[in-house]
């Protein structure tokens, strides 16, 4: 299968979150034609190559965000301009999916035994909370390591920020503004807390730096002539793996007059030690040394129990924007990278088994 044709086909099939069925079906059929029997589970699919050894998951997502404004042509009709394929999802993350499929086809054609089991999985719903990976994980069985395909320019990401959303409520007492001394102004209380939050510092992470707390929404007050009795605001903390969400919540709550509750904490911050075989296999495949940190969350947040890396062709800065693209050379380099990574991982498993 020609890499260009594969990527163009994947981009031409719309798959905005919730509408991945056609793309999932297309991939199952395409793999079957190449002699790989994939299993469909909802609008996710997976298959396994290799008969023995540790199980390495290679996962990326089928869904895209909806097209935004500002595209120079129809985002659902992919077009080439020189080396670049433009279209919705070309970069995030159909380039990664195509590269993983190409790597799988190459591994499938090898006659020598692999020495590891490679579980390829393509998920639905990554852009809307990671529904697919959560459905799939119990079905996949025990795994030993994971590679998450996201556009990183083939930089090996070994630490990823999480996301913690806190709902804070400042409580006061209502009163007529003319008799404000009878009340307690909840908006004023919230304002003091918001100022404290801005000054709050978290212990920095070696690769990711400091966690950041941002107040994203504020609402309070019922009437222009009434001292407000409540004010609610949301705080988004892009967390780092050196601080767990409970510790961050406790640190915020200790500073605040407002009540603090966890609104969402399912995107956990994650990090993998560079001595893990999956990291060494990925760094060797990329020809680089040392891991890098990433600010964006991904399905990796649900794989916190596994040693994992995030890496793939493309550039995160092109994601969720008009005129998203991936180049032919990026796609080919991505396919070669995943194949090498799997072979390196298998070789390490083989050597480990020999030397006990
Ligand atoms: Zn993505």
PDB file of N, CA and C and ligand atoms in Angstrom, residues 61 92 126-127 150, ligand 1:
ATOM      1  N   UNK A  61      -5.446   7.697  17.527  1.00  0.00           N
ATOM      2  CA  UNK A  61      -6.900   7.896  17.492  1.00  0.00           C
ATOM      3  C   UNK A  61      -7.445   8.179  16.099  1.00  0.00           C
ATOM      4  N   UNK A  92      -3.352  15.469  12.996  1.00  0.00           N
ATOM      5  CA  UNK A  92      -3.847  14.994  14.299  1.00  0.00           C
ATOM      6  C   UNK A  92      -5.101  14.165  14.104  1.00  0.00           C
ATOM      7  N   UNK A 126     -11.088  10.163  21.221  1.00  0.00           N
ATOM      8  CA  UNK A 126      -9.940  10.707  21.973  1.00  0.00           C
ATOM      9  C   UNK A 126     -10.102  12.193  22.232  1.00  0.00           C
ATOM     10  N   UNK A 127     -10.674  12.898  21.256  1.00  0.00           N
ATOM     11  CA  UNK A 127     -10.784  14.362  21.359  1.00  0.00           C
ATOM     12  C   UNK A 127     -11.895  14.803  22.315  1.00  0.00           C
ATOM     13  N   UNK A 150       0.853  10.545  18.526  1.00  0.00           N
ATOM     14  CA  UNK A 150       0.366  11.931  18.420  1.00  0.00           C
ATOM     15  C   UNK A 150       1.456  12.705  17.697  1.00  0.00           C
TER      16      UNK A 150
HETATM   17 ZN1  LIG B   1      -4.476  13.889  18.742  1.00  0.00          ZN
END
